[in-house]
Amino acid sequence: MNGIINIYKEKGYTSHDVVARLRGILGQKKIGHTGTLDPDAEGVLPVCLGKATKLCDMIENTDKEYRVTLLLGVETDTEDLTGTIQKTADVTCTEEDVYKATRKYIGKIAQIPPMYSALKVNGKKLYQLAREGKVVERKPRQITIYDIQILSYHLPEVTMLVRCSKGTYIRSLCRDIGSDLGCGGCMKTLLRTEACGFLIKDAHRLDEIERKRDSKELNDIVMQMDVMFQHYLSVTVPSDFNKLLYNGNAIPIKLETAKEKIRVYDDKGHFIGIYENQRERLKPIKLFFDM
């Protein structure tokens, strides 16, 4: 089976757990996810099947949206409630103070990643060092926070909707906002509401997928690979070029368009792949067809 399923990752599962269970449900090995979610986090996790696994490195870099609850007055070693509490403080800030603190983080910012993360320093993952009781210097990474919308105040808890770029650690955002407010803070809950263009309202839990398999309705929830590239110009190649097309060669077709990336189909409507428009020809970037 080739395509993409919008999975609702439930609390307690790692992203790898989801892939492992899907392999059992679907009876196929070639499955990959498009972006890790912590075990305690929930929400959208697009999973690629079969030839769609070629998509993973192409779509995981897209923007994401999260619903997060920030708990003020508590600092932990993991920057969320799964860790050990290191410090507590009274929360004396006002709602206006919180609002102003969040505004500071909208735009391009440099964020220091958490110690409990999979980033590597000198070939070793940070969380492995953290479990050894080590804290090492982490270089700030540039990320973009497009918007922070405060949904509710129930101090010391604040619930926010955060839209951000790839590479953003929401735990660290909570840490930094709490630090600016002088009381510290950590992440209490996290729900990913959008990733790679997939929305939480359309996400499917693993039990539902199992039921769909049993009722032979899986095709209803597996999205075709070209759905991810609907923003690219579409070109259907005449049958005269089928040999070149199926052998993965460049196609001598001239397109008068500024579009650099093109969705290419054969004359029967099969999605072939993504090509680069070089004006005098279409050069394959990544092929997905299965002939």
Coordinates of C-alpha atoms in Angstrom, one line a residue:
M1 CA 0.0 0.0 0.0
N2 CA 1.3 3.4 -1.0
G3 CA 0.1 6.7 0.4
I4 CA -0.2 8.8 3.6
I5 CA -2.4 8.3 6.7
N6 CA -3.1 11.2 9.1
I7 CA -2.6 9.5 12.4
Y8 CA -3.8 10.8 15.8
K9 CA -0.9 9.9 18.0
E10 CA -2.3 9.1 21.5
K11 CA -0.6 9.8 24.8
G12 CA 1.8 7.1 25.9
Y13 CA 3.0 6.2 22.4
T14 CA 6.3 7.2 20.9
S15 CA 6.3 8.0 17.2
H16 CA 8.2 4.7 16.6
D17 CA 5.5 2.8 18.6
V18 CA 2.9 4.2 16.1
V19 CA 5.0 2.9 13.2
A20 CA 5.5 -0.5 14.8
R21 CA 1.8 -1.0 15.5
L22 CA 0.9 0.2 12.0
R23 CA 3.3 -2.4 10.5
G24 CA 1.3 -5.0 12.3
I25 CA -2.1 -3.7 11.4
L26 CA -1.3 -3.2 7.7
G27 CA 1.1 -6.1 7.3
Q28 CA 3.8 -4.2 5.6
K29 CA 7.3 -3.1 6.7
K30 CA 7.9 0.0 4.6
I31 CA 6.4 2.7 6.8
G32 CA 7.8 6.0 8.1
H33 CA 6.6 9.0 10.1
T34 CA 7.2 12.6 9.3
G35 CA 8.2 14.1 12.6
T36 CA 8.6 13.0 16.2
L37 CA 6.2 13.7 19.0
D38 CA 7.1 13.1 22.6
P39 CA 5.3 10.2 24.3
D40 CA 3.2 12.5 26.5
A41 CA 2.2 14.7 23.5
E42 CA -0.8 13.9 21.3
G43 CA -2.1 14.9 17.9
V44 CA -1.3 14.9 14.2
L45 CA 1.4 12.5 13.0
P46 CA 1.4 12.0 9.2
V47 CA 2.7 8.5 8.4
C48 CA 3.9 7.5 4.9
L49 CA 3.3 4.0 3.5
G50 CA 5.3 2.2 0.8
K51 CA 6.7 4.4 -1.9
A52 CA 5.3 7.4 0.0
T53 CA 8.2 7.0 2.5
K54 CA 10.2 9.0 -0.1
L55 CA 8.1 11.9 1.0
C56 CA 9.3 11.9 4.6
D57 CA 12.3 14.2 4.0
M58 CA 10.3 16.4 1.7
I59 CA 7.4 17.2 4.0
E60 CA 8.8 17.0 7.5
N61 CA 10.2 20.5 7.2
T62 CA 6.8 22.2 7.0
D63 CA 5.3 24.5 9.6
K64 CA 3.3 23.1 12.5
E65 CA 0.7 24.2 14.9
Y66 CA 0.3 23.2 18.6
R67 CA -2.1 23.7 21.4
V68 CA 0.0 23.9 24.6
T69 CA -0.7 24.5 28.3
L70 CA 2.1 26.4 30.0
L71 CA 2.4 25.8 33.8
L72 CA 4.0 28.8 35.5
G73 CA 5.9 28.6 38.7
V74 CA 7.4 25.2 38.1
E75 CA 10.8 24.3 36.5
T76 CA 11.8 20.7 35.6
D77 CA 14.9 19.1 34.1
T78 CA 12.9 18.0 31.0
E79 CA 11.0 21.3 30.7
D80 CA 7.7 19.4 31.0
L81 CA 5.9 17.6 33.7
T82 CA 7.5 14.2 32.9
G83 CA 10.7 15.4 34.5
T84 CA 12.0 16.1 38.0
I85 CA 11.0 19.4 39.6
Q86 CA 14.0 21.6 40.1
K87 CA 12.4 24.8 41.3
T88 CA 9.1 26.3 42.2
A89 CA 8.0 29.9 42.7
D90 CA 5.0 32.0 43.4
V91 CA 3.2 33.3 40.3
T92 CA 2.5 37.0 40.8
C93 CA 2.3 38.0 37.1
T94 CA -0.9 39.3 35.6
E95 CA -2.6 38.2 32.4
E96 CA -1.2 41.4 30.8
D97 CA 2.3 40.4 31.8
V98 CA 1.8 37.0 30.2
Y99 CA 0.5 38.5 27.0
K100 CA 3.4 40.9 26.7
A101 CA 5.9 38.1 27.4
T102 CA 4.5 35.9 24.6
R103 CA 4.7 38.8 22.1
K104 CA 8.5 38.8 22.5
Y105 CA 8.8 35.4 20.8
I106 CA 6.8 36.1 17.7
G107 CA 9.1 36.2 14.6
K108 CA 12.6 34.8 14.0
I109 CA 14.3 33.9 17.2
A110 CA 17.3 32.0 18.5
Q111 CA 16.2 29.1 20.7
I112 CA 18.3 27.0 23.0
P113 CA 17.1 23.4 22.7
P114 CA 16.4 21.3 25.8
M115 CA 18.9 18.9 27.2
Y116 CA 16.2 16.2 26.9
S117 CA 16.2 16.1 23.1
A118 CA 17.5 13.9 20.3
L119 CA 20.0 16.5 19.1
K120 CA 23.6 15.4 19.1
V121 CA 26.7 17.0 20.6
N122 CA 30.0 15.3 19.8
G123 CA 28.1 12.3 18.4
K124 CA 26.0 11.7 21.5
K125 CA 22.3 12.5 21.9
L126 CA 21.6 15.2 24.4
Y127 CA 19.0 13.1 26.3
Q128 CA 21.7 10.4 26.8
L129 CA 24.0 12.9 28.4
A130 CA 21.1 14.3 30.5
R131 CA 20.4 10.8 31.8
E132 CA 24.0 10.6 32.9
G133 CA 23.5 13.8 34.9
K134 CA 25.5 15.9 32.4
V135 CA 24.5 19.4 31.2
V136 CA 26.4 20.7 28.2
E137 CA 26.3 23.9 26.3
R138 CA 23.8 24.0 23.4
K139 CA 24.1 26.3 20.5
P140 CA 21.0 28.4 19.9
R141 CA 19.1 27.5 16.7
Q142 CA 17.1 29.9 14.6
I143 CA 13.4 29.1 14.4
T144 CA 10.3 31.1 13.5
I145 CA 7.2 31.6 15.7
Y146 CA 4.5 32.8 13.3
D147 CA 1.9 33.5 16.0
I148 CA 1.0 32.8 19.6
Q149 CA -2.7 33.1 20.4
I150 CA -3.6 32.9 24.1
L151 CA -6.8 30.8 24.3
S152 CA -7.3 30.9 28.1
Y153 CA -5.9 32.2 31.4
H154 CA -6.3 30.1 34.5
L155 CA -3.1 31.2 36.3
P156 CA -0.8 29.6 37.0
E157 CA -1.8 27.8 33.7
V158 CA -2.0 29.5 30.3
T159 CA -3.3 27.7 27.2
M160 CA -1.9 28.9 23.9
L161 CA -2.1 28.1 20.2
V162 CA 1.4 28.3 18.7
R163 CA 2.2 28.3 15.0
C164 CA 5.8 27.7 14.3
S165 CA 8.5 26.4 12.0
K166 CA 10.3 23.0 12.0
G167 CA 12.8 22.7 14.8
T168 CA 10.8 24.6 17.4
Y169 CA 10.7 23.1 20.9
I170 CA 7.5 24.1 22.5
R171 CA 8.9 22.9 25.9
S172 CA 11.7 25.4 25.5
L173 CA 9.3 28.1 24.5
C174 CA 7.4 27.5 27.8
R175 CA 10.7 27.5 29.7
D176 CA 11.7 30.9 28.2
I177 CA 8.3 32.6 28.7
G178 CA 8.3 31.4 32.4
S179 CA 11.9 32.7 32.8
D180 CA 11.0 36.1 31.4
L181 CA 8.0 36.3 33.9
G182 CA 10.4 35.7 36.8
C183 CA 8.7 32.6 38.1
G184 CA 9.8 29.9 35.7
G185 CA 7.6 27.6 33.7
C186 CA 7.2 24.3 32.0
M187 CA 4.9 22.5 29.5
K188 CA 2.0 20.8 31.1
T189 CA 0.2 19.4 28.0
L190 CA 0.8 19.4 24.2
L191 CA -1.5 18.7 21.3
R192 CA -0.2 19.0 17.7
T193 CA -3.2 20.4 15.8
E194 CA -1.5 20.6 12.4
A195 CA 1.5 19.2 10.6
C196 CA 2.5 19.0 6.9
G197 CA -0.9 20.4 6.0
F198 CA -2.8 17.7 7.9
L199 CA -5.4 18.8 10.5
I200 CA -6.3 17.2 13.7
K201 CA -10.0 17.1 12.8
D202 CA -9.1 14.6 10.0
A203 CA -6.7 12.4 12.1
H204 CA -7.4 8.7 12.7
R205 CA -6.6 6.8 15.9
L206 CA -4.9 3.4 15.6
D207 CA -7.9 1.4 16.8
E208 CA -10.0 3.1 14.0
I209 CA -7.4 2.1 11.4
E210 CA -7.6 -1.5 12.6
R211 CA -11.4 -1.4 12.2
K212 CA -11.0 0.1 8.7
R213 CA -8.7 -2.7 7.8
D214 CA -11.2 -5.3 9.0
S215 CA -14.1 -3.7 7.1
K216 CA -11.9 -3.3 4.0
E217 CA -12.3 0.5 4.1
L218 CA -8.6 1.5 4.4
N219 CA -8.6 3.2 1.0
D220 CA -11.0 5.7 2.4
I221 CA -8.3 7.1 4.7
V222 CA -5.1 6.6 2.7
M223 CA -4.3 9.8 0.8
Q224 CA -2.5 9.7 -2.5
M225 CA 1.1 10.9 -2.6
D226 CA 0.5 13.8 -5.1
V227 CA -1.9 15.4 -2.5
M228 CA 1.2 16.8 -0.9
F229 CA 2.2 18.7 -4.0
Q230 CA -1.1 20.3 -5.0
H231 CA 0.6 23.7 -4.9
Y232 CA 2.9 22.7 -7.8
L233 CA 2.0 23.1 -11.4
S234 CA 0.6 19.9 -12.9
V235 CA 1.9 18.6 -16.3
T236 CA 0.7 15.5 -18.2
V237 CA 3.4 14.0 -20.5
P238 CA 2.4 12.6 -23.9
S239 CA 2.8 8.9 -24.5
D240 CA 5.6 9.7 -27.0
F241 CA 7.9 10.2 -24.0
N242 CA 6.8 7.2 -22.0
K243 CA 10.2 5.4 -22.4
L244 CA 12.1 8.4 -21.0
L245 CA 9.5 8.9 -18.3
Y246 CA 9.5 5.3 -17.0
N247 CA 13.3 5.1 -17.1
G248 CA 13.7 8.2 -14.9
N249 CA 15.2 10.4 -17.6
A250 CA 14.7 14.1 -18.2
I251 CA 11.8 15.0 -20.5
P252 CA 12.5 17.4 -23.4
I253 CA 9.4 19.6 -22.8
K254 CA 9.6 23.3 -22.8
L255 CA 7.4 25.2 -20.3
E256 CA 7.1 28.9 -20.3
T257 CA 6.5 29.3 -16.5
A258 CA 8.4 30.6 -13.6
K259 CA 7.4 27.6 -11.6
E260 CA 10.6 25.6 -10.7
K261 CA 9.0 22.4 -9.4
I262 CA 6.4 20.5 -11.5
R263 CA 4.0 17.6 -10.7
V264 CA 4.3 15.2 -13.6
Y265 CA 1.8 12.5 -14.7
D266 CA 1.9 10.1 -17.6
D267 CA -0.8 10.1 -20.3
K268 CA -2.9 7.6 -18.2
G269 CA -3.0 10.0 -15.2
H270 CA -0.5 8.1 -13.1
F271 CA 1.6 10.3 -10.8
I272 CA 5.2 9.9 -11.8
G273 CA 7.0 12.4 -9.6
I274 CA 8.4 15.9 -8.9
Y275 CA 10.5 17.5 -11.6
E276 CA 12.5 20.6 -11.9
N277 CA 11.5 22.9 -14.8
Q278 CA 14.7 23.8 -16.6
R279 CA 12.8 25.7 -19.4
E280 CA 14.0 23.3 -22.2
R281 CA 13.4 20.1 -20.3
L282 CA 11.9 18.6 -17.1
K283 CA 14.5 17.0 -14.9
P284 CA 13.4 14.5 -12.2
I285 CA 13.9 15.4 -8.6
K286 CA 12.1 12.5 -7.0
L287 CA 10.1 9.7 -8.6
F288 CA 7.2 7.9 -7.0
F289 CA 5.7 5.9 -9.8
D290 CA 5.3 2.1 -9.5
M291 CA 5.3 0.4 -12.9

